[in-house]
Amino acid sequence: MNVGMKVSNKRTPGHLREAVENLLMRPNSPALILTTFGALLALLHLYTSFFPSGVNWGVHVFAFVSSPVKFGAFLSMMIALIPRVQQAILDLLQSGIERAQRVSISWRILLAGTGIVAVTLMLWYGRQRTFFLGDGLLAMRNLSAISMAEQIPSGYKNAPLPGFILWKLSSFLSAMNIEQGSQLAFQILSIACGVAAVLVVSKLVKYFASTPLDRLLVWLFILVSGGSQLFFGYVETYTMAYLAFLLFAWLSFAYLDAKMHLVFPSIAFGLLIVCHFGMACMGIAMLFLFYQAFIRRRFIGMAISVVAMIGTVVPLLWIGGYTLESFKAIFLDESGSHFVPFTMRTSGWHGYTLFSPWHFIDLANLHSLVSPFSLLIILLLAATVVRKFTARDPQWIFATILGCAGLAFTFFMNFDIGMSRDWDLASLYALGCVLTAAFTWVRGIETEALRRRMLVMIVIVTGLHSAAYVAVNATETASVARYEYLPDDRLWGNGALAYAYEDLWTYYRDRHNNERGSIFAEKCLATDSTNSRRWANGAQIFVNAGYASRGIHAYEKAIQLGEQEAWVFVNLGSEYVKAGRLDEATTLFYKALEQDPNVSMAAFNLGTLLGSYRHQLDEALPYLLRGVETDSTYPSAWKNTGACLFEMGRHKEMIPYFEKFLELAPNDSTAASVRRLLQFYQRSR
């Protein structure tokens, strides 16, 4: 009898796991999950377009575009979720493929050439206009400082081959008297790599999919990922590594499909390493290829491939300026860690610890920016991946290694300047996840209609998302506005914050917007109050913005912290003169001349102070004369020297100084009175 007995509704973990597996095994479950995620992603983009912050940096891009674009993109994302729309687009693509297949070879060549020109123009038109992201400004400064190959490792420590190519290209442009040669060198390399990437991906997808339509969709899936922004005239060294990674993946899949000798992916891997040393994390993928050769008993091929890889790396390191001594000095003697700390932040460049929720938020933003669906696809098909691993399918294992290596690197690596700013470097490793997701989806989803419809939806949503980032980076005002939102002390360490604020105040200072620049100077100095150089530079923008007292305080703080640059003493002395603190100003001008006797402004200011304010003409004259000697282009130096000689009664000697003043500044406010004085004494002679 069951009277009085209770039936438990509690599900065991085994039951829950079985229920999840049953759900995922249903034919339409992946489509339902991806569509739901796509809708949530569209809503998230809409929300962050009104409430952008440093915490949602991976999806807030529509906050920096016009309202019609903002709402139009959201509606387009939502429309892309509709099955009939997806099918209509598929029909259109299929029709286009069939028409292309019917044309002659000559027409195909013409279309391909036209396409390459169109891609080149698109990449140039949408090129990056500001260089805050990554270390673009620093990369250009480093390039202009290189005069020999041995200097490349100091400026491009992790990227010797791109550094060498950029140096040679920049030198050529400079020899052609082309302005902004350093910037243009980066842009040319970026766009050239982009065009090459389009071609390489077209080869790679042949090993992912078997039909032209599937290949086209996978080709688009890879190319619309956020990492493709690197090809839009991006000023950094990572574009070549991104291309080399795609090349390595293509040749590796070709080898696993028995269409290529192992020597070719070995050479590509060597190229990848010298494009960026961090890509050594993909060494496990290369080892897997060697393992495949080993179990196939291709020992001679393995030996040749090892020699080819070494023969690629060593010469390229050499032309990139590396020697055994420089390699040891840069890497083996380097202190500090480049990894996210496990339990405690030990450096001002750490934003969080390894298992902090902010670390996971940063990672979620990164993958949202690069390819928002990739991780979800991998998780959805994890059971399929495990089965293929168990069956020891080489291509599946290799594809999974690419994604796992990239995930591990982005998880453990500390991006000193903030992941939201250093996304360009992180995108190299996130590319592994993109390739894994593309391969897994095409090979793992057998239902053709579902597979293709979801790819259409993913390409549209991701493409709109990436296109918006390209548009923002290509618009100076929008790019700067977005950059101002990125600094966040929950995600960035103090070093990264101060670095970003300094970039912003320098940007506004160079555009004579000192009022705006002073805001970021205040933030920078509040974040890093121990850097004498920053106090001195900040003082300049405070003074230029009209905040004299803040400027004086900043100069004093710089000197207190040990700043010994002569210009700092001169500038603070000038502010003291304006404030009537003449004794302190005199002391500072003397200190400036002790540091550098050839500082014309120090000599001029000291001479003017002694002559005009203290009437110590005999002491003032030698300093005024020194000011004229060290800078003969400064009109006031000539005028004040002439005035000092006039006060001393040395009228004959004063005449050439006043004449030179009038020659340099004929429209000066005091020119008329000087001209009358000269005429009087010239008549009297």
XYZ file of C-alpha atoms in Angstrom:
685
model
C 0.000 0.000 0.000
C 1.131 3.539 -0.761
C -0.979 5.126 1.965
C 1.083 7.556 3.994
C 4.101 7.287 1.682
C 5.661 10.483 0.213
C 7.019 10.675 -3.319
C 10.134 12.837 -3.674
C 10.316 15.287 -6.604
C 13.971 16.014 -5.977
C 16.125 15.531 -9.076
C 19.610 14.122 -8.692
C 22.601 15.720 -10.451
C 22.585 12.783 -12.852
C 18.973 13.479 -13.798
C 19.732 17.162 -14.363
C 22.690 16.340 -16.574
C 20.580 13.925 -18.571
C 17.851 16.553 -18.971
C 20.369 19.113 -20.280
C 21.845 16.581 -22.711
C 18.353 15.666 -23.956
C 17.582 19.317 -24.487
C 20.737 19.888 -26.506
C 20.118 16.737 -28.562
C 16.835 18.083 -29.884
C 17.252 19.213 -33.510
C 16.071 22.791 -32.964
C 17.674 23.387 -29.557
C 20.887 25.016 -30.858
C 18.822 27.336 -33.032
C 16.595 28.285 -30.099
C 19.566 28.941 -27.825
C 21.503 30.951 -30.405
C 18.439 32.974 -31.396
C 17.658 33.756 -27.764
C 21.266 34.784 -27.221
C 21.144 36.931 -30.358
C 18.046 38.725 -29.066
C 19.656 39.310 -25.676
C 22.807 40.573 -27.385
C 20.790 43.025 -29.482
C 19.016 44.291 -26.357
C 22.332 44.589 -24.547
C 23.708 46.691 -27.390
C 20.655 48.922 -27.187
C 20.947 49.300 -23.418
C 24.677 50.087 -23.443
C 24.163 52.583 -26.258
C 22.473 54.767 -23.618
C 24.567 53.717 -20.616
C 28.153 53.151 -21.777
C 30.894 52.550 -19.234
C 34.305 50.991 -18.836
C 32.649 47.831 -17.536
C 30.608 47.147 -20.706
C 33.361 48.107 -23.154
C 32.824 45.048 -25.354
C 29.276 46.019 -26.391
C 28.835 49.756 -25.810
C 29.938 50.851 -29.286
C 26.535 52.159 -30.421
C 26.691 54.833 -27.725
C 29.102 56.721 -29.985
C 27.125 56.740 -33.222
C 24.081 58.746 -34.295
C 20.591 57.801 -33.108
C 19.392 56.590 -36.546
C 22.388 54.233 -36.750
C 21.855 53.123 -33.167
C 18.226 52.150 -33.653
C 18.759 50.947 -37.214
C 21.446 48.507 -36.067
C 19.231 47.221 -33.258
C 16.307 46.643 -35.635
C 18.597 44.959 -38.159
C 19.860 42.593 -35.453
C 16.322 41.713 -34.454
C 15.226 41.202 -38.073
C 18.195 38.873 -38.583
C 16.644 36.546 -35.976
C 13.607 35.861 -38.194
C 13.858 32.469 -39.989
C 12.175 33.726 -43.185
C 14.655 36.572 -43.431
C 17.533 34.159 -42.901
C 16.209 31.863 -45.609
C 15.701 34.752 -48.027
C 19.313 35.790 -47.568
C 20.449 32.203 -48.062
C 18.477 31.998 -51.299
C 20.063 35.232 -52.487
C 23.575 33.992 -51.658
C 22.959 30.656 -53.335
C 21.715 32.412 -56.455
C 24.830 34.597 -56.493
C 27.105 31.570 -56.151
C 25.376 29.772 -59.001
C 25.702 32.801 -61.257
C 29.396 33.137 -60.357
C 29.973 29.486 -61.207
C 28.517 29.983 -64.676
C 30.816 32.829 -65.699
C 34.056 32.246 -67.608
C 37.471 32.040 -65.965
C 38.480 35.444 -67.341
C 35.404 37.010 -65.760
C 36.178 35.297 -62.452
C 39.690 36.731 -62.531
C 38.274 40.186 -63.272
C 35.753 39.872 -60.435
C 38.472 38.683 -58.053
C 40.703 41.610 -58.985
C 37.833 44.056 -58.564
C 37.073 42.520 -55.188
C 40.671 42.952 -54.017
C 40.654 46.610 -55.071
C 37.316 47.123 -53.297
C 38.633 45.498 -50.101
C 41.754 47.674 -50.212
C 39.715 50.853 -50.628
C 37.333 49.808 -47.850
C 40.213 49.145 -45.449
C 41.795 52.498 -46.294
C 38.563 54.466 -46.050
C 37.687 52.932 -42.668
C 41.198 53.257 -41.254
C 41.875 54.121 -37.636
C 42.077 57.888 -36.987
C 43.296 57.966 -33.372
C 45.953 55.790 -31.838
C 45.074 55.476 -28.164
C 44.108 51.802 -28.338
C 47.019 49.436 -27.910
C 50.306 51.330 -27.883
C 49.934 53.005 -31.253
C 51.438 56.345 -30.247
C 54.384 54.638 -28.571
C 54.828 52.296 -31.538
C 55.162 55.260 -33.911
C 57.623 57.045 -31.613
C 59.722 53.888 -31.337
C 59.785 53.499 -35.113
C 61.090 57.020 -35.672
C 63.911 56.354 -33.174
C 65.330 53.323 -35.030
C 68.438 53.927 -37.150
C 69.849 50.376 -37.218
C 68.474 46.850 -36.930
C 70.062 46.320 -33.508
C 67.648 48.904 -32.074
C 64.523 46.996 -33.144
C 64.351 44.701 -30.066
C 64.243 47.654 -27.688
C 61.294 49.206 -29.519
C 59.497 46.037 -30.677
C 60.601 43.454 -28.158
C 57.973 40.841 -29.008
C 57.587 41.557 -32.724
C 60.989 41.632 -34.450
C 59.783 40.811 -37.970
C 56.986 43.435 -38.114
C 59.433 45.878 -36.508
C 61.985 45.256 -39.250
C 59.431 45.575 -42.071
C 57.954 48.749 -40.585
C 61.414 50.259 -40.140
C 62.381 49.583 -43.748
C 59.033 50.793 -45.074
C 59.175 53.949 -42.971
C 62.746 54.636 -44.121
C 61.649 54.288 -47.740
C 58.733 56.680 -47.239
C 61.006 59.193 -45.519
C 63.475 58.977 -48.416
C 60.538 59.809 -50.703
C 59.856 62.917 -48.557
C 56.413 61.612 -47.599
C 55.052 63.222 -44.445
C 53.997 61.094 -41.471
C 56.041 58.203 -42.822
C 55.898 56.235 -39.558
C 52.110 56.342 -39.404
C 51.740 55.527 -43.087
C 54.106 52.554 -42.761
C 51.838 50.990 -40.144
C 48.751 51.688 -42.226
C 50.212 50.188 -45.390
C 51.288 47.018 -43.552
C 47.889 46.751 -41.854
C 45.928 47.021 -45.095
C 48.269 44.708 -47.014
C 47.829 42.077 -44.286
C 44.064 42.575 -44.492
C 43.948 41.892 -48.223
C 46.163 38.838 -47.745
C 43.937 37.624 -44.884
C 40.879 37.691 -47.139
C 42.680 35.366 -49.538
C 44.084 33.078 -46.830
C 40.680 32.645 -45.174
C 39.198 31.703 -48.569
C 41.728 28.847 -48.652
C 41.220 27.897 -45.000
C 37.431 27.452 -45.218
C 37.841 24.722 -47.839
C 38.963 22.459 -45.001
C 35.999 23.457 -42.811
C 33.093 23.075 -45.236
C 32.404 21.092 -48.395
C 29.822 23.226 -50.239
C 30.337 26.717 -51.714
C 27.510 28.215 -49.650
C 28.824 26.825 -46.365
C 32.304 28.023 -47.256
C 31.026 31.511 -48.000
C 29.187 31.666 -44.690
C 32.205 30.434 -42.705
C 34.433 32.867 -44.622
C 32.143 35.698 -43.531
C 31.932 34.333 -39.968
C 35.721 34.606 -39.612
C 36.163 37.915 -41.423
C 33.411 39.847 -39.620
C 34.930 39.015 -36.239
C 36.138 42.028 -34.283
C 39.791 41.123 -34.760
C 39.490 42.140 -38.417
C 39.578 45.749 -37.208
C 43.347 45.295 -37.136
C 43.320 45.480 -40.933
C 41.730 48.930 -41.093
C 44.989 50.890 -41.080
C 45.587 49.896 -37.472
C 48.746 51.333 -35.917
C 50.294 48.407 -34.048
C 52.454 45.372 -34.822
C 49.752 42.722 -34.341
C 48.259 42.760 -37.839
C 51.045 40.643 -39.253
C 50.741 38.108 -36.414
C 46.985 37.859 -37.044
C 47.660 37.078 -40.700
C 50.411 34.593 -39.782
C 48.013 32.790 -37.433
C 45.470 32.392 -40.236
C 48.227 31.156 -42.538
C 49.401 28.629 -39.946
C 45.835 27.365 -39.451
C 45.267 26.975 -43.204
C 48.487 25.066 -43.848
C 47.963 22.900 -40.750
C 44.478 21.818 -41.786
C 45.809 21.151 -45.282
C 48.512 18.919 -43.781
C 46.005 17.038 -41.647
C 43.926 16.519 -44.790
C 47.011 15.085 -46.528
C 47.087 17.983 -49.011
C 50.298 19.586 -47.747
C 53.734 18.561 -46.482
C 54.504 19.203 -42.804
C 57.318 21.544 -43.772
C 54.837 24.274 -44.787
C 52.946 24.618 -41.476
C 56.354 24.365 -39.752
C 57.617 27.380 -41.696
C 54.337 29.206 -41.009
C 54.706 28.530 -37.294
C 58.257 29.908 -37.353
C 56.899 33.000 -39.081
C 54.159 33.270 -36.464
C 56.686 33.190 -33.626
C 58.800 36.052 -35.002
C 55.638 38.072 -35.688
C 54.842 37.926 -31.973
C 56.646 35.857 -29.357
C 53.445 35.397 -27.360
C 52.120 33.157 -30.121
C 54.477 30.503 -28.790
C 51.414 29.421 -26.786
C 50.270 27.825 -30.060
C 53.307 25.579 -29.851
C 51.065 22.818 -28.514
C 49.250 22.871 -31.877
C 52.585 22.525 -33.683
C 53.566 19.646 -31.391
C 50.311 17.927 -32.279
C 51.230 18.143 -35.962
C 54.601 16.584 -35.202
C 52.841 13.872 -33.213
C 50.668 13.109 -36.231
C 53.786 12.795 -38.367
C 55.313 10.529 -35.734
C 52.388 8.103 -35.605
C 52.395 8.069 -39.410
C 56.110 7.206 -39.215
C 57.110 10.226 -41.314
C 60.426 10.644 -39.481
C 62.387 12.176 -42.342
C 59.603 14.675 -42.958
C 59.639 15.566 -39.258
C 63.379 16.192 -39.335
C 63.135 18.363 -42.448
C 60.242 20.317 -40.901
C 62.154 20.985 -37.673
C 65.117 22.257 -39.678
C 62.777 24.408 -41.804
C 61.143 25.918 -38.713
C 64.491 26.723 -37.101
C 65.763 27.973 -40.440
C 62.837 30.376 -40.507
C 63.072 31.648 -36.936
C 66.813 32.194 -36.592
C 67.435 34.296 -39.742
C 64.318 36.384 -39.136
C 65.408 37.038 -35.550
C 68.804 38.069 -36.873
C 67.453 40.555 -39.417
C 65.127 41.808 -36.670
C 68.172 42.831 -34.653
C 68.246 39.959 -32.183
C 71.487 38.337 -31.064
C 72.045 35.831 -28.273
C 73.218 38.663 -26.048
C 70.252 40.932 -26.755
C 67.800 38.050 -26.374
C 69.285 37.175 -22.969
C 69.337 40.810 -21.861
C 65.700 41.381 -22.787
C 64.110 38.124 -21.663
C 66.273 36.082 -19.342
C 67.162 38.997 -17.072
C 63.651 40.450 -17.099
C 61.964 40.719 -13.725
C 58.281 40.754 -12.882
C 55.333 38.698 -14.027
C 53.046 39.154 -17.004
C 50.294 37.001 -15.544
C 47.162 37.908 -13.617
C 47.977 37.471 -9.900
C 46.336 34.510 -8.215
C 45.247 35.991 -4.889
C 46.752 39.450 -4.470
C 47.603 42.372 -6.750
C 51.335 42.907 -6.473
C 51.798 45.676 -9.024
C 50.175 48.954 -9.965
C 49.600 47.423 -13.394
C 47.254 44.726 -12.046
C 43.547 45.489 -12.227
C 42.226 42.376 -10.476
C 43.086 38.867 -9.333
C 42.641 35.656 -11.335
C 39.236 34.622 -10.001
C 37.859 38.094 -9.408
C 34.422 38.685 -10.977
C 35.920 41.725 -12.715
C 38.382 39.449 -14.488
C 35.524 37.362 -15.874
C 33.639 40.520 -16.864
C 36.713 41.688 -18.760
C 36.991 38.340 -20.546
C 33.285 38.411 -21.425
C 33.759 41.865 -22.938
C 36.761 40.704 -24.933
C 34.941 37.784 -26.498
C 31.871 39.947 -27.068
C 34.004 42.411 -28.975
C 35.850 39.772 -31.022
C 33.133 37.191 -31.713
C 30.152 37.110 -29.329
C 28.811 33.722 -30.497
C 32.045 31.725 -30.600
C 32.238 30.607 -26.979
C 28.533 29.771 -26.926
C 28.919 27.574 -30.027
C 31.836 25.730 -28.444
C 29.839 25.136 -25.256
C 26.760 23.993 -27.166
C 28.776 21.418 -29.081
C 31.090 20.396 -26.250
C 29.634 16.876 -26.214
C 30.375 16.520 -29.932
C 33.922 17.757 -29.381
C 34.448 15.181 -26.626
C 33.220 12.388 -28.902
C 35.575 13.462 -31.653
C 38.428 13.573 -29.163
C 37.569 10.082 -28.050
C 37.543 8.962 -31.685
C 40.944 10.674 -32.130
C 39.872 12.711 -35.141
C 43.027 14.802 -35.890
C 41.273 17.816 -37.403
C 38.834 18.070 -34.511
C 41.632 17.787 -31.991
C 43.726 20.412 -33.774
C 40.785 22.826 -34.034
C 40.070 22.397 -30.328
C 43.721 22.977 -29.403
C 43.660 26.347 -31.192
C 40.669 27.481 -29.132
C 41.933 26.096 -25.819
C 45.400 27.645 -26.230
C 43.849 31.022 -27.012
C 41.451 30.809 -24.079
C 44.239 29.851 -21.682
C 46.447 32.731 -22.800
C 43.735 35.377 -22.494
C 42.701 33.957 -19.113
C 46.131 33.999 -17.493
C 47.771 36.933 -19.293
C 47.780 40.318 -17.552
C 47.193 43.115 -20.042
C 49.077 45.893 -18.278
C 47.346 48.811 -19.971
C 43.894 47.259 -19.550
C 42.249 44.595 -21.677
C 39.775 47.116 -23.073
C 42.716 49.112 -24.411
C 44.953 46.149 -25.234
C 42.153 44.231 -26.987
C 44.237 44.217 -30.175
C 46.840 41.913 -28.631
C 44.149 39.784 -26.979
C 42.344 39.406 -30.316
C 45.286 37.361 -31.651
C 44.544 34.641 -29.122
C 40.776 35.011 -29.289
C 41.123 34.210 -32.995
C 41.784 30.634 -31.933
C 38.281 30.511 -30.430
C 36.789 31.978 -33.615
C 38.408 29.273 -35.744
C 37.386 26.530 -33.304
C 33.781 27.752 -33.276
C 33.611 27.980 -37.080
C 35.007 24.472 -37.529
C 32.876 22.993 -34.742
C 29.638 24.502 -36.011
C 30.042 23.464 -39.638
C 31.291 19.982 -38.818
C 29.110 19.405 -35.743
C 25.668 20.490 -36.979
C 24.419 17.994 -39.525
C 21.084 19.674 -40.230
C 21.937 21.804 -43.245
C 19.072 24.310 -43.002
C 19.619 24.968 -39.297
C 23.392 25.267 -39.720
C 23.121 27.786 -42.520
C 20.310 29.875 -41.087
C 22.162 30.311 -37.799
C 25.329 31.290 -39.631
C 23.392 33.988 -41.473
C 22.077 35.334 -38.192
C 25.525 35.202 -36.542
C 27.222 36.925 -39.487
C 24.679 39.775 -39.543
C 24.702 40.419 -35.790
C 28.479 40.125 -35.497
C 29.005 42.108 -38.685
C 26.890 45.040 -37.485
C 28.679 44.952 -34.153
C 32.166 44.933 -35.779
C 31.254 47.503 -38.442
C 30.200 49.911 -35.701
C 33.588 49.535 -34.005
C 35.349 50.200 -37.302
C 33.197 53.302 -37.858
C 33.889 54.623 -34.356
C 37.640 54.063 -34.669
C 37.549 55.802 -38.055
C 35.869 58.898 -36.573
C 38.174 60.945 -34.373
C 35.557 62.552 -32.139
C 33.694 59.275 -31.571
C 36.920 57.376 -30.922
C 38.104 59.890 -28.342
C 34.683 59.976 -26.676
C 34.718 56.183 -26.347
C 38.285 56.152 -25.055
C 37.333 58.542 -22.263
C 34.893 55.914 -20.951
C 37.414 53.057 -20.834
C 39.490 53.908 -17.722
C 37.877 52.088 -14.790
C 39.685 51.194 -11.568
C 37.702 47.948 -11.297
C 39.328 46.666 -14.492
C 42.565 48.677 -14.796
C 45.516 49.068 -12.471
C 46.710 52.534 -11.431
C 49.540 52.406 -13.961
C 47.093 51.888 -16.824
C 44.779 54.628 -15.552
C 47.558 57.200 -15.287
C 48.881 56.234 -18.704
C 45.449 56.723 -20.318
C 44.759 60.039 -18.573
C 48.151 61.337 -19.713
C 47.337 60.374 -23.305
C 44.059 62.261 -23.089
C 45.501 65.421 -21.602
C 48.272 65.390 -24.230
C 45.656 64.968 -26.961
C 43.669 67.990 -25.782
C 46.785 70.059 -25.108
C 48.005 69.523 -28.680
C 44.624 70.780 -29.916
C 44.765 73.826 -27.632
C 41.818 72.651 -25.564
C 43.637 73.193 -22.286
C 40.453 73.456 -20.251
C 39.439 69.916 -21.210
C 42.992 68.654 -20.946
C 43.383 69.957 -17.406
C 40.533 67.671 -16.279
C 42.504 64.587 -17.289
C 45.742 66.032 -15.928
C 44.031 66.276 -12.533
C 42.850 62.675 -12.804
C 46.289 61.477 -13.829
C 48.067 63.221 -10.960
C 45.475 61.994 -8.482
C 46.140 58.452 -9.709
C 49.930 58.738 -9.832
C 51.254 61.408 -7.470
C 54.865 60.168 -7.412
C 55.962 60.847 -10.994
C 57.913 64.101 -11.280
C 57.677 64.186 -15.073
C 53.885 64.010 -14.972
C 53.711 66.818 -12.402
C 55.896 69.005 -14.621
C 53.906 68.294 -17.779
C 50.631 68.698 -15.921
C 51.773 72.077 -14.648
C 52.088 73.324 -18.209
C 48.507 72.531 -19.103
C 47.217 74.061 -15.832
C 49.033 77.312 -16.619
C 47.821 77.294 -20.238
C 44.256 76.741 -19.016
C 44.541 79.811 -16.770
C 44.966 77.964 -13.464
C 48.175 79.652 -12.350
C 48.068 78.557 -8.704
C 47.511 74.898 -9.690
C 50.346 75.215 -12.168
C 52.714 76.615 -9.551
C 51.797 73.821 -7.140
C 52.422 71.205 -9.826
C 55.822 72.649 -10.764
C 56.800 72.788 -7.092
C 55.690 69.188 -6.630
C 57.778 68.093 -9.627
C 60.906 69.735 -8.203
C 60.170 68.305 -4.763
C 60.064 64.823 -6.334
C 63.469 65.351 -7.922
C 62.764 66.896 -11.335
C 65.951 68.640 -12.540
C 65.033 69.678 -16.078
C 66.037 73.284 -16.753
C 62.737 74.131 -18.455
C 60.852 73.271 -15.250
C 62.916 75.829 -13.287
C 62.387 78.404 -16.041
C 58.630 77.910 -16.203
C 58.145 77.969 -12.443
C 60.370 81.046 -12.212
C 58.220 82.782 -14.835
C 55.099 82.034 -12.801
C 56.809 83.355 -9.671
C 57.568 86.612 -11.505
C 53.877 86.989 -12.392
C 52.992 86.355 -8.762
C 55.539 88.904 -7.522
C 57.799 86.299 -5.908
C 60.951 87.791 -7.420
C 63.576 86.362 -5.048
C 62.336 82.800 -5.619
C 62.183 83.425 -9.367
C 65.780 84.667 -9.415
C 66.971 81.553 -7.613
C 65.184 79.289 -10.098
C 66.638 81.045 -13.148
C 70.128 80.642 -11.717
C 69.394 76.921 -11.119
C 68.202 76.517 -14.705
C 71.463 77.986 -16.021
C 73.440 75.703 -13.736
C 71.652 72.729 -15.285
C 72.127 74.004 -18.847
C 73.983 77.258 -19.609
C 72.496 77.292 -23.119
C 68.856 77.613 -22.098
C 68.047 80.926 -23.771
C 64.819 81.534 -21.847
C 66.605 81.157 -18.511
C 69.218 83.733 -19.499
C 66.644 86.062 -21.039
C 64.253 85.863 -18.072
C 67.039 86.355 -15.554
C 68.392 89.340 -17.451
C 64.908 90.849 -17.782
C 64.175 90.325 -14.074
C 67.475 91.903 -12.995
C 67.094 94.794 -15.406
C 63.380 95.628 -15.465
C 62.399 94.672 -11.925
C 65.581 95.196 -9.910
C 67.273 97.815 -12.117
C 70.580 95.980 -11.768
C 71.578 96.830 -15.335
C 75.229 95.815 -15.175
C 74.262 92.360 -13.884
C 71.354 92.036 -16.305
C 73.194 92.818 -19.555
C 75.444 89.693 -19.731
C 72.399 87.448 -19.337
C 70.412 89.349 -21.948
C 73.321 89.080 -24.363
C 73.553 85.360 -23.666
C 69.843 85.032 -24.413
C 70.331 86.675 -27.807
C 73.329 84.479 -28.596
C 71.575 81.218 -27.735
C 68.313 82.087 -29.540
C 68.604 84.793 -32.170
C 65.006 84.277 -33.354
C 63.257 85.528 -30.202
C 62.195 89.180 -30.789
C 61.784 90.124 -27.118
C 65.392 89.123 -26.383
C 66.606 91.721 -28.884
C 64.166 94.362 -27.629
C 65.004 93.895 -23.933
C 68.722 93.915 -24.645
C 68.313 97.163 -26.558
C 66.222 98.617 -23.717
C 68.897 97.662 -21.176
C 71.574 99.390 -23.278
C 69.299 102.431 -23.594
C 68.868 102.626 -19.802
C 72.650 102.348 -19.439
C 73.088 105.287 -21.844
C 74.842 103.172 -24.458
C 72.652 104.482 -27.260
C 74.952 103.668 -30.145
C 75.141 100.013 -29.097
C 71.382 99.712 -28.625
C 70.528 100.599 -32.249
C 71.317 97.197 -33.920
C 69.338 95.368 -31.233
C 66.239 97.488 -31.787
C 66.647 97.169 -35.554
C 66.798 93.382 -35.286
C 63.706 93.434 -33.079
C 61.772 95.404 -35.705
C 62.969 93.037 -38.408
C 61.686 90.006 -36.482
C 58.457 91.568 -35.150
C 57.464 94.592 -37.256
C 53.843 94.410 -36.077
C 54.511 93.998 -32.363
C 52.441 96.237 -30.073
C 55.638 98.038 -28.975
C 57.136 98.289 -32.475
C 55.856 101.837 -33.086
C 57.450 103.283 -29.946
C 60.732 101.460 -30.662
C 60.664 102.786 -34.224
C 60.187 106.389 -32.990
C 63.031 105.987 -30.518
C 65.322 104.685 -33.242
C 64.401 107.518 -35.583
C 65.190 110.082 -32.871
C 68.661 108.733 -32.200
C 69.423 108.127 -35.856
C 68.546 111.786 -36.632
C 70.628 112.969 -33.718
C 73.617 111.123 -35.186
